[in-house]
XYZ file of C-alpha atoms in Angstrom:
174
model
C 0.000 0.000 0.000
C 2.821 2.402 0.976
C 4.632 1.967 -2.348
C 1.485 2.612 -4.394
C 0.296 5.512 -2.235
C 3.640 7.313 -2.270
C 5.284 6.076 -5.475
C 8.286 5.247 -3.274
C 10.846 2.934 -4.932
C 10.764 -0.752 -4.014
C 13.259 -2.032 -1.423
C 16.361 -3.618 -2.883
C 15.344 -7.265 -2.265
C 11.614 -6.809 -2.861
C 11.481 -9.317 -5.730
C 13.796 -11.971 -4.232
C 12.087 -15.088 -2.892
C 14.081 -15.333 0.353
C 13.276 -11.736 1.278
C 9.718 -10.999 0.143
C 7.379 -13.089 2.296
C 4.697 -10.704 3.589
C 5.344 -11.990 7.119
C 9.094 -11.266 7.010
C 10.543 -7.892 7.972
C 11.250 -5.683 4.975
C 14.983 -5.483 4.241
C 17.083 -3.612 1.707
C 15.813 -0.229 2.865
C 17.878 2.859 3.539
C 17.493 4.891 6.703
C 15.479 7.452 4.692
C 13.196 4.691 3.337
C 12.495 3.483 6.876
C 11.833 7.017 8.077
C 9.507 7.716 5.117
C 7.443 4.617 5.826
C 7.162 5.385 9.543
C 6.024 8.949 8.839
C 3.531 7.764 6.227
C 2.109 5.304 8.778
C 1.872 8.023 11.457
C 4.660 6.427 13.495
C 8.364 6.977 14.195
C 11.690 5.214 14.182
C 12.760 4.537 17.763
C 15.703 6.352 19.289
C 18.582 4.186 20.473
C 17.456 4.717 24.053
C 13.878 3.655 23.272
C 15.064 0.596 21.348
C 17.437 -0.470 24.135
C 14.839 0.049 26.858
C 12.371 -2.164 24.970
C 15.051 -4.866 24.659
C 16.640 -4.532 28.113
C 13.510 -3.833 30.151
C 13.406 -2.809 33.801
C 15.281 -6.017 34.660
C 18.420 -4.874 32.787
C 18.373 -8.049 30.663
C 21.457 -9.234 28.751
C 19.244 -10.403 25.856
C 15.625 -9.444 25.179
C 14.450 -12.797 26.596
C 16.730 -12.731 29.656
C 20.145 -14.223 30.431
C 20.093 -17.506 28.470
C 22.694 -17.613 25.703
C 21.276 -17.389 22.149
C 20.107 -20.576 20.467
C 17.982 -21.228 17.339
C 14.783 -21.509 19.399
C 15.268 -17.969 20.791
C 16.490 -16.082 17.710
C 17.406 -16.218 14.031
C 21.179 -15.628 13.801
C 24.429 -17.181 12.579
C 23.089 -17.949 9.084
C 20.857 -20.629 10.626
C 18.083 -19.936 8.078
C 20.185 -17.854 5.648
C 17.368 -15.291 5.474
C 15.065 -13.349 7.794
C 12.469 -15.485 9.528
C 8.787 -14.614 9.666
C 7.998 -12.138 12.412
C 7.237 -13.845 15.708
C 8.624 -17.248 14.661
C 10.931 -17.247 17.685
C 8.213 -16.915 20.319
C 10.563 -18.017 23.125
C 12.889 -15.102 22.288
C 10.273 -12.387 22.831
C 10.674 -9.993 25.729
C 8.555 -10.634 28.841
C 6.459 -7.697 27.581
C 5.779 -9.567 24.309
C 8.053 -7.676 21.888
C 9.380 -10.055 19.224
C 12.607 -10.210 17.233
C 14.650 -7.592 19.077
C 17.649 -9.923 18.774
C 18.567 -11.502 15.470
C 16.436 -11.596 12.332
C 17.313 -8.075 11.075
C 19.312 -5.147 12.365
C 16.927 -2.246 12.964
C 17.504 1.357 12.014
C 17.139 3.851 14.851
C 16.651 7.559 14.329
C 20.002 8.439 15.945
C 23.386 9.237 14.505
C 26.042 6.733 15.504
C 28.556 8.044 18.008
C 30.776 6.123 20.384
C 29.247 6.181 23.873
C 32.042 8.499 24.996
C 30.976 11.077 22.388
C 27.193 10.908 22.773
C 25.507 14.175 23.577
C 22.090 15.776 23.405
C 22.751 17.412 20.013
C 21.545 14.590 17.784
C 20.927 16.846 14.769
C 24.594 17.443 13.978
C 25.970 14.500 11.994
C 29.243 13.009 13.180
C 32.141 12.324 10.861
C 31.664 9.893 9.208
C 27.875 10.387 9.129
C 26.618 6.983 10.246
C 23.213 5.975 11.620
C 22.824 3.465 14.433
C 21.387 -0.009 13.938
C 20.526 -2.344 16.793
C 19.565 -5.956 17.410
C 21.771 -8.166 15.277
C 20.543 -10.087 12.254
C 20.088 -13.520 10.741
C 23.741 -13.285 9.672
C 25.128 -12.142 13.068
C 27.312 -14.059 15.518
C 25.799 -14.525 19.009
C 27.737 -11.536 20.415
C 25.694 -9.137 18.235
C 22.429 -10.260 19.867
C 23.199 -8.664 23.254
C 20.975 -5.673 23.984
C 24.069 -3.457 24.288
C 25.411 -4.236 20.805
C 25.218 -1.358 18.347
C 26.954 -0.328 15.188
C 27.086 2.547 12.751
C 25.975 2.119 9.157
C 25.952 4.589 6.289
C 22.318 5.719 5.968
C 22.318 4.921 2.232
C 23.015 1.206 2.897
C 20.427 -1.200 1.484
C 21.533 -4.463 3.044
C 19.709 -7.799 3.290
C 20.391 -7.799 7.039
C 18.905 -4.362 7.817
C 15.254 -3.498 8.323
C 13.338 -1.363 10.807
C 10.576 -1.219 13.358
C 8.128 1.632 13.873
C 6.968 2.886 17.241
C 3.921 4.829 18.330
C 4.679 7.496 20.857
C 1.900 7.454 23.453
C 3.126 10.518 25.339
C 4.432 13.555 23.521
């Protein structure tokens, strides 16, 4: 619906069988593509802090599901399926609050610029050098270490990778 309504270009892997199941996360989208969809849907990309809080929870979890080390029942990672799984397939890996796929499956764009923790500041509008955006969560291609809730990396916002997608949030309090 979004593509027809906006005439937005198709994601990079839109026509590839391993990446176009309607129940899989959309991959092959740039940061701007993800932002455009969220705005069109009346939602937002999460900030890094919002994403990490959803994954870590009040319990300060190591992984979204708790402290158990990753395994194929909890998450899609390590080229186990060689593609993104359908959303919610790893029910045991959901957070206690019921949020699915925060570890593995696809890295998720956040709205923040990537800065090392030592350089983070309130001024998120000024791009760092190099101008990278932050992705969180690990992917179907990630090693187990990238599934920890603290793992983050910077990616050029123009990247259209098969391991990167996004999640929208609805802000209840403004």
